[in-house]
mmCIF file of C-alpha atoms in Angstrom:
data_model
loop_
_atom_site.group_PDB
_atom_site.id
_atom_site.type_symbol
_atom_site.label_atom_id
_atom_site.label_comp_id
_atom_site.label_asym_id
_atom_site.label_seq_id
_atom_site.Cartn_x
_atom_site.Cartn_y
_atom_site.Cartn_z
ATOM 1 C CA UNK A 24 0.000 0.000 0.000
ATOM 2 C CA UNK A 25 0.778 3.793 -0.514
ATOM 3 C CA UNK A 26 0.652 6.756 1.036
ATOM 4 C CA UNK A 27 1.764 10.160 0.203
ATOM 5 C CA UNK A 28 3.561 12.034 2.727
ATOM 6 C CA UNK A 29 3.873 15.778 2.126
ATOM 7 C CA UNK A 30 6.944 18.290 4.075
ATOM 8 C CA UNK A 31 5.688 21.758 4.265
ATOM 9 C CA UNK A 32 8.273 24.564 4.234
ATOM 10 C CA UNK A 33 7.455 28.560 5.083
ATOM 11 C CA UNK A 34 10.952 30.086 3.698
ATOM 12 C CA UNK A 35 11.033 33.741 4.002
ATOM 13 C CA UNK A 36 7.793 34.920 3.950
ATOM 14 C CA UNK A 37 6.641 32.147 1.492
ATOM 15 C CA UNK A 38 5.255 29.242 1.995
ATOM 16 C CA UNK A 39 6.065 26.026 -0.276
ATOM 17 C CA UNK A 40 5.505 22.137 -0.223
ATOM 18 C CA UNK A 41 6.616 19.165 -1.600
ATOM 19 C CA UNK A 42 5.612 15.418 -1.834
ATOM 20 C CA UNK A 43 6.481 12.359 -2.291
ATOM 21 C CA UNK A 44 5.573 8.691 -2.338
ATOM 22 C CA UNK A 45 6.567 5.862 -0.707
ATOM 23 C CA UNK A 46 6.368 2.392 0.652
ATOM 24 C CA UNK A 47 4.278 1.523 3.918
ATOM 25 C CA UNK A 48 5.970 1.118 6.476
ATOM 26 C CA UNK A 49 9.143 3.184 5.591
ATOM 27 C CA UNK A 50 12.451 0.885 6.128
ATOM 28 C CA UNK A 51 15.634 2.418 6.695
ATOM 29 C CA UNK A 52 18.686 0.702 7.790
ATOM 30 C CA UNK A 53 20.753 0.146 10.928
ATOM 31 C CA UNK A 54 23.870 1.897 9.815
ATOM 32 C CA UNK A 55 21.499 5.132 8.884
ATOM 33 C CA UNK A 56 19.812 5.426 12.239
ATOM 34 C CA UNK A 57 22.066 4.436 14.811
ATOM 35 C CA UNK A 58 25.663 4.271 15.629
ATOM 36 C CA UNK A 59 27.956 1.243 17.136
ATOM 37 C CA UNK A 60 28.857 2.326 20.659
ATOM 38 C CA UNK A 61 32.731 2.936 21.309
ATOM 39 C CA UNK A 62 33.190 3.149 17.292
ATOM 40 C CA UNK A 63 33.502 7.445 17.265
ATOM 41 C CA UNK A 64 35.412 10.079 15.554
ATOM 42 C CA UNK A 65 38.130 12.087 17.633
ATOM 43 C CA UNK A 66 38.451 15.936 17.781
ATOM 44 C CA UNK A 67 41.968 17.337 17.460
ATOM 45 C CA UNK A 68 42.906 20.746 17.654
ATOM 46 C CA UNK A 69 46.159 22.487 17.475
ATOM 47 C CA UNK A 70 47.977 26.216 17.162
ATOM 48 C CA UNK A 71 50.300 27.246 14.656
ATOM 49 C CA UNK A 72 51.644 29.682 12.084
ATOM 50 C CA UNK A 73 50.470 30.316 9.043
ATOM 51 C CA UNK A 74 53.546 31.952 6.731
ATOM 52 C CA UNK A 75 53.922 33.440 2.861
ATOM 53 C CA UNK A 76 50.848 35.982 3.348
ATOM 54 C CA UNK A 77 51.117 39.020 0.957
ATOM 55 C CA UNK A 78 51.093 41.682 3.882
ATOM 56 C CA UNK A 79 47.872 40.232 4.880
ATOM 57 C CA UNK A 80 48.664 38.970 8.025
ATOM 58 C CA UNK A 81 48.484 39.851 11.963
ATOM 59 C CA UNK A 82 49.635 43.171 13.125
ATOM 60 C CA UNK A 83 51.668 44.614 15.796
ATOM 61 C CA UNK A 84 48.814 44.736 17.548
ATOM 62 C CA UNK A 85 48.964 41.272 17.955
ATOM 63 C CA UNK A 86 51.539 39.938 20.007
ATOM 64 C CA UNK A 87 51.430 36.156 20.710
ATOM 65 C CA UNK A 88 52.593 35.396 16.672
ATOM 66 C CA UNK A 89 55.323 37.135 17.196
ATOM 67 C CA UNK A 90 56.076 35.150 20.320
ATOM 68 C CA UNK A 91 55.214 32.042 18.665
ATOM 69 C CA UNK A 92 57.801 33.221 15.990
ATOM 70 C CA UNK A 93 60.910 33.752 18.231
ATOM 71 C CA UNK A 94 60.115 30.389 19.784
ATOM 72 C CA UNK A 95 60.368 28.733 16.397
ATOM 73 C CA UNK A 96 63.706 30.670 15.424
ATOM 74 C CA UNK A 97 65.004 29.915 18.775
ATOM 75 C CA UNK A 98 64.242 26.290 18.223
ATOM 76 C CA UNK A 99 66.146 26.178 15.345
ATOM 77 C CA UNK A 100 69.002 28.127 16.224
ATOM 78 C CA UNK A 101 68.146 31.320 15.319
ATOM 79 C CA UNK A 102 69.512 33.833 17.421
ATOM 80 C CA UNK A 103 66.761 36.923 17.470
ATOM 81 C CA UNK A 104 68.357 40.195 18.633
ATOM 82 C CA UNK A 105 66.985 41.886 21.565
ATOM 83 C CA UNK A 106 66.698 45.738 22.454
ATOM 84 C CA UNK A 107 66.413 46.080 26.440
ATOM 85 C CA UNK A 108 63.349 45.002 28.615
ATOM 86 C CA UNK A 109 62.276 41.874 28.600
ATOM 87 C CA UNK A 110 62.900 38.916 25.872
ATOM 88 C CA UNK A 111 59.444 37.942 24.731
ATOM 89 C CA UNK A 112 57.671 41.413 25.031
ATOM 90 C CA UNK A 113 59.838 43.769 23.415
ATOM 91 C CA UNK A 114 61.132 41.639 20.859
ATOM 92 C CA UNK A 115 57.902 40.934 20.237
ATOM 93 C CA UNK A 116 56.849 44.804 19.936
ATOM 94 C CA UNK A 117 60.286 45.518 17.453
ATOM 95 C CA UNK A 118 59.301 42.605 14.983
ATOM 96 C CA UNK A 119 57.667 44.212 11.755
ATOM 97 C CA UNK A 120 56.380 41.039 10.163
ATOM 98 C CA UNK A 121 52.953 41.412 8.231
ATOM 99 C CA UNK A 122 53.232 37.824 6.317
ATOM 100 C CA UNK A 123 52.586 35.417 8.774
ATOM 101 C CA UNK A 124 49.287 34.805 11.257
ATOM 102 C CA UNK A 125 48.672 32.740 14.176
ATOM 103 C CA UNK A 126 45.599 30.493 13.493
ATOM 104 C CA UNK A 127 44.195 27.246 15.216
ATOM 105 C CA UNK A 128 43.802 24.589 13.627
ATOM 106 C CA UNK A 129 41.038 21.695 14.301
ATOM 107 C CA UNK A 130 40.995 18.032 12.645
ATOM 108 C CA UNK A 131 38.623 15.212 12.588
ATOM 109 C CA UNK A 132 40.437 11.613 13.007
ATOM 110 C CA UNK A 133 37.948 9.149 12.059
ATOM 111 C CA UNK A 134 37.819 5.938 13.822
ATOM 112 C CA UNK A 135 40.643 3.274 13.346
ATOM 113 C CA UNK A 136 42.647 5.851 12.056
ATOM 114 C CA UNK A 137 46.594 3.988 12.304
ATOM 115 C CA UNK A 138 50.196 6.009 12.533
ATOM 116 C CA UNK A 139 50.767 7.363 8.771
ATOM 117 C CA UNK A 140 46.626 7.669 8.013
ATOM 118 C CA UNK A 141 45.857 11.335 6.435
ATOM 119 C CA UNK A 142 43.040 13.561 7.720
ATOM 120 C CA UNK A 143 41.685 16.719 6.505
ATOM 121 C CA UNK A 144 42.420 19.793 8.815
ATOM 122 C CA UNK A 145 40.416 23.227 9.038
ATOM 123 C CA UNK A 146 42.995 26.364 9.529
ATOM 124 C CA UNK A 147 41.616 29.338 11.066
ATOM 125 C CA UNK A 148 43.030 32.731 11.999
ATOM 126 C CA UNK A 149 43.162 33.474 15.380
ATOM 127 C CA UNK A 150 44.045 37.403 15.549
ATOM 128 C CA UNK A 151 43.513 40.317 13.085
ATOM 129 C CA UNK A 152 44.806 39.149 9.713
ATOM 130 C CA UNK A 153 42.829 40.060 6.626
ATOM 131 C CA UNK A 154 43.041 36.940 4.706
ATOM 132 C CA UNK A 155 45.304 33.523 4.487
ATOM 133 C CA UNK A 156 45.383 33.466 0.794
ATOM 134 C CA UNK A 157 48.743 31.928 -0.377
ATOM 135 C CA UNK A 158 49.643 30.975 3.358
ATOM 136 C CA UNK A 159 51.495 27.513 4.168
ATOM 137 C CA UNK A 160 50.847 26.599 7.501
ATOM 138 C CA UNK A 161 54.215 25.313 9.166
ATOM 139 C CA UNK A 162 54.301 22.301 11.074
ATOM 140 C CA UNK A 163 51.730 22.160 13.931
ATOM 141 C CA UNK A 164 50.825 19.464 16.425
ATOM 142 C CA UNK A 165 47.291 18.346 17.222
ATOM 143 C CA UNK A 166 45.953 17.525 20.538
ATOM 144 C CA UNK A 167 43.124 14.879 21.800
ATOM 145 C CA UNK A 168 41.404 16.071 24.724
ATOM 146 C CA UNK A 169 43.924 14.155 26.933
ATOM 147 C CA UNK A 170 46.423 16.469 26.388
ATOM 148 C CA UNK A 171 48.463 13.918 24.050
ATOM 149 C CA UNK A 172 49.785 14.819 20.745
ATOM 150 C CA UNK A 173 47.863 12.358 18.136
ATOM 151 C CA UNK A 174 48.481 14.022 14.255
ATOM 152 C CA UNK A 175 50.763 16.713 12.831
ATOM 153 C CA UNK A 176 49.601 19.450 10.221
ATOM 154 C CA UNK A 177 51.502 20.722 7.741
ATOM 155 C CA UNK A 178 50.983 22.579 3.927
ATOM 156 C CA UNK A 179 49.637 24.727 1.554
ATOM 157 C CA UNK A 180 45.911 26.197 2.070
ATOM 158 C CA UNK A 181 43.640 25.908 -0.295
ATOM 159 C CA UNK A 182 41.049 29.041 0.199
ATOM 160 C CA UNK A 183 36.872 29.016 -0.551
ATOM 161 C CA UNK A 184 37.097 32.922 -0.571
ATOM 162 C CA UNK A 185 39.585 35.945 -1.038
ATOM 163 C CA UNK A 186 39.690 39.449 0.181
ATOM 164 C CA UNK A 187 41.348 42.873 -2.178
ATOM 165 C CA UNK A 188 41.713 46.232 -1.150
ATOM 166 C CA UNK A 189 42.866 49.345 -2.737
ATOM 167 C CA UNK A 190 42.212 52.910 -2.674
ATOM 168 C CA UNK A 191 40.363 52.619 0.390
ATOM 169 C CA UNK A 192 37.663 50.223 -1.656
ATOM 170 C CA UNK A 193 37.096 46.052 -0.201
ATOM 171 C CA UNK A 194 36.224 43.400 -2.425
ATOM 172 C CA UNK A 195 35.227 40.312 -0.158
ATOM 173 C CA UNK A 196 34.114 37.076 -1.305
ATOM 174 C CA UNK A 197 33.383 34.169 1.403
ATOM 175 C CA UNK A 198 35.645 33.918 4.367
ATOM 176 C CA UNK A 199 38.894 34.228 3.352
ATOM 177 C CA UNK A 200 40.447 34.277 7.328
ATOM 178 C CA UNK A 201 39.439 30.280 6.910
ATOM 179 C CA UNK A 202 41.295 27.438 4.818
ATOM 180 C CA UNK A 203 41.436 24.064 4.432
ATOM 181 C CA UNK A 204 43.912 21.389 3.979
ATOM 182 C CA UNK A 205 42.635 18.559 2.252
ATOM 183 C CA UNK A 206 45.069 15.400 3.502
ATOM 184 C CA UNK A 207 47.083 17.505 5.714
ATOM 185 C CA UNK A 208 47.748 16.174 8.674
ATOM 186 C CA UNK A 209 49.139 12.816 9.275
ATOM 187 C CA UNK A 210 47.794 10.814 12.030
ATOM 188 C CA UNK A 211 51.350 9.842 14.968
ATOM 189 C CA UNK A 212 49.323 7.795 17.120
ATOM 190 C CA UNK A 213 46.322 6.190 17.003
ATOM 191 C CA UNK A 214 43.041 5.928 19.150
ATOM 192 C CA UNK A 215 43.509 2.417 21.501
ATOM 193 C CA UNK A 216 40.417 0.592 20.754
ATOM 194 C CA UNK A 217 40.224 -3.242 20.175
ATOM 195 C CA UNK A 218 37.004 -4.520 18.313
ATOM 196 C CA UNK A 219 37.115 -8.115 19.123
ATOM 197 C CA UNK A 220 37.827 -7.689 23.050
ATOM 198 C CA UNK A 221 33.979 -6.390 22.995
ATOM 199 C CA UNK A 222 32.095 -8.503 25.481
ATOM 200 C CA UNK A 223 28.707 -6.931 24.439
ATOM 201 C CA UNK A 224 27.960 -4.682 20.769
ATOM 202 C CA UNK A 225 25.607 -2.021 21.805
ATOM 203 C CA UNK A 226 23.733 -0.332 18.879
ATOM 204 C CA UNK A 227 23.018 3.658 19.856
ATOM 205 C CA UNK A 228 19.377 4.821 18.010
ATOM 206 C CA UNK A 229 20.225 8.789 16.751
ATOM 207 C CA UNK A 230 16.793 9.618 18.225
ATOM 208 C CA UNK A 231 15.772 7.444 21.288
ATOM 209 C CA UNK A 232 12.224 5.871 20.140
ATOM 210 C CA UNK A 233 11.015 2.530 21.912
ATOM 211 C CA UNK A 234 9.245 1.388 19.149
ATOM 212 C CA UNK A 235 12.320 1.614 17.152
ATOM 213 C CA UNK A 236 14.432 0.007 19.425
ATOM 214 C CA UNK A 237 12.313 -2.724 19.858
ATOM 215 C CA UNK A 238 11.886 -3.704 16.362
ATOM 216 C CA UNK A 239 15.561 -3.376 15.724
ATOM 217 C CA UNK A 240 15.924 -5.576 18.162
ATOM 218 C CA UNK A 241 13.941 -7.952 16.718
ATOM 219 C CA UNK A 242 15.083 -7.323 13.172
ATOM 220 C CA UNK A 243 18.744 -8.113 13.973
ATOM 221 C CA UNK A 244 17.537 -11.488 16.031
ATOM 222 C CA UNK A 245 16.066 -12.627 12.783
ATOM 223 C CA UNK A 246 19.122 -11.340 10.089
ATOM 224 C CA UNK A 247 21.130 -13.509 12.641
ATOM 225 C CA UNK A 248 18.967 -16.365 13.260
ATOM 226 C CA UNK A 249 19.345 -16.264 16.851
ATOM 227 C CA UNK A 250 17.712 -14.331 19.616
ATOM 228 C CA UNK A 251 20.864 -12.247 20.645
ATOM 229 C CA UNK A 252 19.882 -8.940 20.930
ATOM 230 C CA UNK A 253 17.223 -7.112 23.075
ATOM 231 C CA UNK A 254 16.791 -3.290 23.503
ATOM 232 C CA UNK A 255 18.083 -1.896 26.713
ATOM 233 C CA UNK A 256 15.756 1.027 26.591
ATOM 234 C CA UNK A 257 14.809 3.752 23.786
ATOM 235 C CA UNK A 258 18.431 4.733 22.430
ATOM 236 C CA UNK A 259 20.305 1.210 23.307
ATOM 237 C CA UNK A 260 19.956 -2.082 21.345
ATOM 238 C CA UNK A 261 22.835 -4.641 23.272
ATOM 239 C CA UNK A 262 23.601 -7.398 20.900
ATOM 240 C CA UNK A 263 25.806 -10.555 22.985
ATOM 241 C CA UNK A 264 28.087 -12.156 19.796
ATOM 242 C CA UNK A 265 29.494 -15.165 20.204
ATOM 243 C CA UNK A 266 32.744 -16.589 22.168
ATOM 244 C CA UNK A 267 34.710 -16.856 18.516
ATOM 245 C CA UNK A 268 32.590 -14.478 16.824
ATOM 246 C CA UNK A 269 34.434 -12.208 14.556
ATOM 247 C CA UNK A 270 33.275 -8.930 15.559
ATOM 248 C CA UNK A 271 33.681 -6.922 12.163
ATOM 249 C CA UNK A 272 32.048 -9.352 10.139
ATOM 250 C CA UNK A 273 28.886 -9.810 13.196
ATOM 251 C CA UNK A 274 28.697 -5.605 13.011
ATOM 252 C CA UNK A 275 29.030 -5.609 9.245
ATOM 253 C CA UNK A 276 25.799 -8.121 9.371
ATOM 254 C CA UNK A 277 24.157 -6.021 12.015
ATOM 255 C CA UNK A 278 24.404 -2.646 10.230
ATOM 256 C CA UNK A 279 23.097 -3.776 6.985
ATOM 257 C CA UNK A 280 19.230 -5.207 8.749
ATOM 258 C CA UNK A 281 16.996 -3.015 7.635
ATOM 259 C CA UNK A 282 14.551 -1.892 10.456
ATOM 260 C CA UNK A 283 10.954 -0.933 10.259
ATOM 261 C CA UNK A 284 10.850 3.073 11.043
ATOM 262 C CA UNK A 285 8.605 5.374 12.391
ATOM 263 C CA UNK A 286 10.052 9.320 12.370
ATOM 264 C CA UNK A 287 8.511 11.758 15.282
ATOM 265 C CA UNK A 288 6.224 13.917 14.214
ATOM 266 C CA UNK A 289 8.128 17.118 14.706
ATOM 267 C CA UNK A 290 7.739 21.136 13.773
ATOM 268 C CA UNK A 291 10.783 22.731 13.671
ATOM 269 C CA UNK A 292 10.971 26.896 13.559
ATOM 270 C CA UNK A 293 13.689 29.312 13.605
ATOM 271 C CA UNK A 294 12.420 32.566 14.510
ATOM 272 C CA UNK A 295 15.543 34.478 13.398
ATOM 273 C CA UNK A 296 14.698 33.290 9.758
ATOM 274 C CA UNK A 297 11.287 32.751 9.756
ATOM 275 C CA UNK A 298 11.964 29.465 8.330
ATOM 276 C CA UNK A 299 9.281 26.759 9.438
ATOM 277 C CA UNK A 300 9.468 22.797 8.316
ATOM 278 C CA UNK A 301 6.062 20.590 8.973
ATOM 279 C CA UNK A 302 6.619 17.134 8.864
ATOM 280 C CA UNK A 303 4.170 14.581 7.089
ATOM 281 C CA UNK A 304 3.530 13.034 10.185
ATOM 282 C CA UNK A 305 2.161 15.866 11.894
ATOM 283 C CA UNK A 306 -1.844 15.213 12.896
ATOM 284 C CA UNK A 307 -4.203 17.990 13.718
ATOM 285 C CA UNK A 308 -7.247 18.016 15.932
ATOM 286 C CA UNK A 309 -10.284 19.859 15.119
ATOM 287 C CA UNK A 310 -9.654 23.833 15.701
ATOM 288 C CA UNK A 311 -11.034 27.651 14.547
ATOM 289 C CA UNK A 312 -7.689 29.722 14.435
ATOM 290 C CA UNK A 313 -8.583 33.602 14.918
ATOM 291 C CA UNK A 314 -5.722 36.017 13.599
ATOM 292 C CA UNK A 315 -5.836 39.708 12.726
ATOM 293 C CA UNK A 316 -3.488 42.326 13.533
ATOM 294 C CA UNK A 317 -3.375 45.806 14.920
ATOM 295 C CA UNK A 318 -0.778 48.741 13.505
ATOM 296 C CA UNK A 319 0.250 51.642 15.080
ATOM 297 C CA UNK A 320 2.644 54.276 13.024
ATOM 298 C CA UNK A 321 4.161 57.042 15.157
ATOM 299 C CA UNK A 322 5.516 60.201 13.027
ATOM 300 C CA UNK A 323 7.137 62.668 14.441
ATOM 301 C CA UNK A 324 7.744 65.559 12.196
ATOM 302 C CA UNK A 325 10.003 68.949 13.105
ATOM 303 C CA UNK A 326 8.240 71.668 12.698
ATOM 304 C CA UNK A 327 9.520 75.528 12.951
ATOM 305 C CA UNK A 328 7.458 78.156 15.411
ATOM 306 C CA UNK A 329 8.187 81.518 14.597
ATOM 307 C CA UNK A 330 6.768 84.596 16.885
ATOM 308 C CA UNK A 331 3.900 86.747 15.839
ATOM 309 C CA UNK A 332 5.322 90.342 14.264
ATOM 310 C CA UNK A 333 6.667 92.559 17.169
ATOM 311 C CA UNK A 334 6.167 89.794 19.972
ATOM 312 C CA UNK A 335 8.901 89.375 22.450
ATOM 313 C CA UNK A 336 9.007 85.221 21.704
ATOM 314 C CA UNK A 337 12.005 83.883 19.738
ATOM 315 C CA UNK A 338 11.752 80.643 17.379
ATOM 316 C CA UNK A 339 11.529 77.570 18.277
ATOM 317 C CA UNK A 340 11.799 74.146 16.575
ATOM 318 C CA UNK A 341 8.657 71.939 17.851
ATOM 319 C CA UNK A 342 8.031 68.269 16.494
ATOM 320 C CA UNK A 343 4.462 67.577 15.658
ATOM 321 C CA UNK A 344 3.391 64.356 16.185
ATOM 322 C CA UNK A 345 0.836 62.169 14.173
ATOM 323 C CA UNK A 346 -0.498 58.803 15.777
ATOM 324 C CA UNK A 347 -1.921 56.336 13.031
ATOM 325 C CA UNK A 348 -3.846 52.783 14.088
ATOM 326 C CA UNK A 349 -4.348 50.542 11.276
ATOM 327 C CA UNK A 350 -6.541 47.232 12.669
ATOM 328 C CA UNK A 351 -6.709 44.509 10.001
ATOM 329 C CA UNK A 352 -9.561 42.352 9.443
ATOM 330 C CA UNK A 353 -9.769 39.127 11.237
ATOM 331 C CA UNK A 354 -8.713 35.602 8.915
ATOM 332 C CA UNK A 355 -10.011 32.575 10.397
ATOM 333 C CA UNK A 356 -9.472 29.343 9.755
ATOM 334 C CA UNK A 357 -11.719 25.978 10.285
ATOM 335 C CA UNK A 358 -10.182 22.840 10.789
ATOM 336 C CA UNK A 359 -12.738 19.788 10.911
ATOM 337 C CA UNK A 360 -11.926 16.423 12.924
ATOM 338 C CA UNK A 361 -9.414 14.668 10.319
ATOM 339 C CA UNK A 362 -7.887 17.939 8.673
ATOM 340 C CA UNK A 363 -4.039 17.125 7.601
ATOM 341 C CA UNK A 364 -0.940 19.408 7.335
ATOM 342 C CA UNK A 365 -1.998 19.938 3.717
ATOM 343 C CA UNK A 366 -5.329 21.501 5.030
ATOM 344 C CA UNK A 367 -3.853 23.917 7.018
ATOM 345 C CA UNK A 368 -1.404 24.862 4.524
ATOM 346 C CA UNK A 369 -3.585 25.626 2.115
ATOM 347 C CA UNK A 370 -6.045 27.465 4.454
ATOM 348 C CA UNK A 371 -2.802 29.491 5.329
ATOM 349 C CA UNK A 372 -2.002 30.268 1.615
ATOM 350 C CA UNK A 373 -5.561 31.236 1.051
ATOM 351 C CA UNK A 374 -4.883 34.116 4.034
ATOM 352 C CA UNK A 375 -1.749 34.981 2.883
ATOM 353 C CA UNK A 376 -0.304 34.889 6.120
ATOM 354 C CA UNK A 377 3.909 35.309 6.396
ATOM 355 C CA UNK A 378 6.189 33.593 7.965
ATOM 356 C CA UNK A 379 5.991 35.005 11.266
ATOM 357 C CA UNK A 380 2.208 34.750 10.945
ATOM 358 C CA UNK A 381 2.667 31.118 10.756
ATOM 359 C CA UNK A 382 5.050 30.492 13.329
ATOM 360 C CA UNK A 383 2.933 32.316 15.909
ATOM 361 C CA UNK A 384 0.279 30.282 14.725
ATOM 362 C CA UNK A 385 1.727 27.220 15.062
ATOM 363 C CA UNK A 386 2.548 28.115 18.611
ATOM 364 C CA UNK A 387 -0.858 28.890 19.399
ATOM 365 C CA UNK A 388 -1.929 25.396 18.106
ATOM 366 C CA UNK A 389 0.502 23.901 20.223
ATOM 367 C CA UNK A 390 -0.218 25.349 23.388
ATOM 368 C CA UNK A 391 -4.368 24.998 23.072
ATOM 369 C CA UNK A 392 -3.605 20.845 22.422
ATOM 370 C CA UNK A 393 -4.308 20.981 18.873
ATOM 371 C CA UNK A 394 -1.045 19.815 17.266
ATOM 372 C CA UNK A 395 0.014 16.787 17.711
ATOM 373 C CA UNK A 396 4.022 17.344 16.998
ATOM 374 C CA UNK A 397 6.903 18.082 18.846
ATOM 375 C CA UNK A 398 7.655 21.834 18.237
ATOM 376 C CA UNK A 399 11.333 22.685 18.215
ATOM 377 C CA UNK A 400 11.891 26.142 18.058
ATOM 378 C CA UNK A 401 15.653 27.124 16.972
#
């Protein structure tokens, strides 16, 4: 059997909708909805230098690149001459350098990432340089949240922007104080995690649902033709493999079950944008929306009061204010025991009511018991 399942969007003041068909009940598998426990990515993040900018780097202003600099040199044997006071500061305050910038930089290590394995890094600048174009970031370690070193990031940037100035005139496209570096760190040490020393596998939903727990559970008993797994709660499905099981090929059987699905009915509305997305599954219970509005303009307008001929008064400047109310007629809407999403979108269409219209109607709705959806408001 079919059904037709519609997603409603209000973008900007408009409102729009799609639909599509598909199978009853909608399948989707294990891999797409849930995640192996332990089996995670790893952030990294790291400081460096950035070097080779066209006088678009940090200023004096900025201290701690310089710093970061004369550590470097002194590293390397590079002697940087000093001027009275102390070593870091004034040195620091004499250097003149306008091609280099201090950025962090932050990494993703996927999961069994070994010693040599490349990762893509994301280089961003950390004080007041104008742009990183034609930067090569020198070599900078990256840190786990344990402190320890686990990747080092090295090479040319590749931008998604660029910035020009002249003659006082800016020409920006993008961001062009963020790079990337596609391959440009290389993993030192890797993540200790050893698949086959897991006891239990325990299968993490992305959004907790019993019923979707429970019919994993039962979906993965009967790809494996034993009754091995059995949900723990909503988000947890704990699968017991056997003694000599290999545990990549039992996980490479588990994600690929395909599991009976039903989404949450869910509104979701960002008030900043005005942007509102109605799910198909949304239900609606029989309701009379009232919604007007009342405008008030305020204009004040300066006026000039001059004395009569011969008087002793001197002119003033007065403002003469004008108060305008505006009170629109009154839309309503009807919606009769079984009315769907698609009712109340067109009703809404039919008032021509905005974005913000809609959102404070949907908030209404929700508060008097009439929509049956979770309504996230971003």
């Amino acid at each position: 059997m079919k059904r037709k399942q519609m997603l409603y969007l209000v973008l900007s003041g408009a409102l729009y909708f799609a639909a599509w068909t598909q199978a009853e009940p909608q399948q989707a598998r294990v891999k797409d909805i849930a995640s192996i426990e332990g089996i995670r990515d790893n952030q990294l993040v790291g400081y460096g230098l950035v070097v080779g900018l066209r006088g678009s780097g940090d200023s004096q202003q900025t201290v701690f690149p310089a710093q970061t600099l004369i550590s470097a040199l002194q590293k390397m044997g590079v002697t940087v001459p000093l001027s009275g006071g102390t070593q870091s500061a004034q040195s620091a305050q004499n250097m003149q350098i306008r091609n280099m910038a201090a950025v962090f930089v932050v990494a993703t290590m996927p999961p069994f990432s070994r010693s040599g394995s490349k990762i893509d890094i994301t280089v961003s600048s950390a004080g007041d340089a104008r742009s990183l174009e034609g930067g090569v970031l020198l070599m900078t370690p990256l840190y786990g949240p344990d402190g320890q070193i686990y990747a080092q990031a090295q090479g040319a940037l590749v931008l998604g922007g660029y910035t020009v100035a002249a003659a006082g005139n800016v020409r920006q496209l993008n961001h062009p104080t963020t790079a990337r570096i596609p391959s440009g760190a290389l993993v030192e040490r890797a993540v200790p995690f050893e698949l086959n020393q897991l006891k239990t596998v325990d299968v993490v939903l992305n959004d907790a649902d019993f019923h979707t727990s429970e019919r994993m559970a039962a979906a993965i008993n009967k790809a494996l033709g034993t009754p091995r797994a059995h949900a723990i709660d909503s988000r947890q499905v704990e699968i017991e493999p056997k003694p000599e099981e290999d545990r990549a090929a039992l996980l490479d059987a588990v994600e690929a079950v395909e599991v009976d699905v039903s989404p949450r009915a869910r509104v979701v509305v960002n008030e900043r944008t005005g942007t509102v997305v109605i799910g198909g599954m949304v239900r609606l219970q029989p309701v009379s929306i009232l919604h007007g509005g009342l405008v008030v303009n305020v204009v004040s307008e300066p006026m000039v009061s001059q004395p009569n001929p011969f008087g002793q008064g001197t002119t003033e400047v007065v403002n003469k204010t004008t108060v305008e109310a505006q009170d629109k007629p009154v839309n309503r809407i009807d919606l009769k025991q079984g009315a769907t999403v698609e009712d109340l979108v067109q009703e809404l269409q039919r008032t021509g009511a905005g974005a913000r219209d809609v959102i404070s109607i949907l908030q209404a709705m929700k508060q008097a018991g009439a929509l049956e959806a979770d309504l996230e408001v971003l």
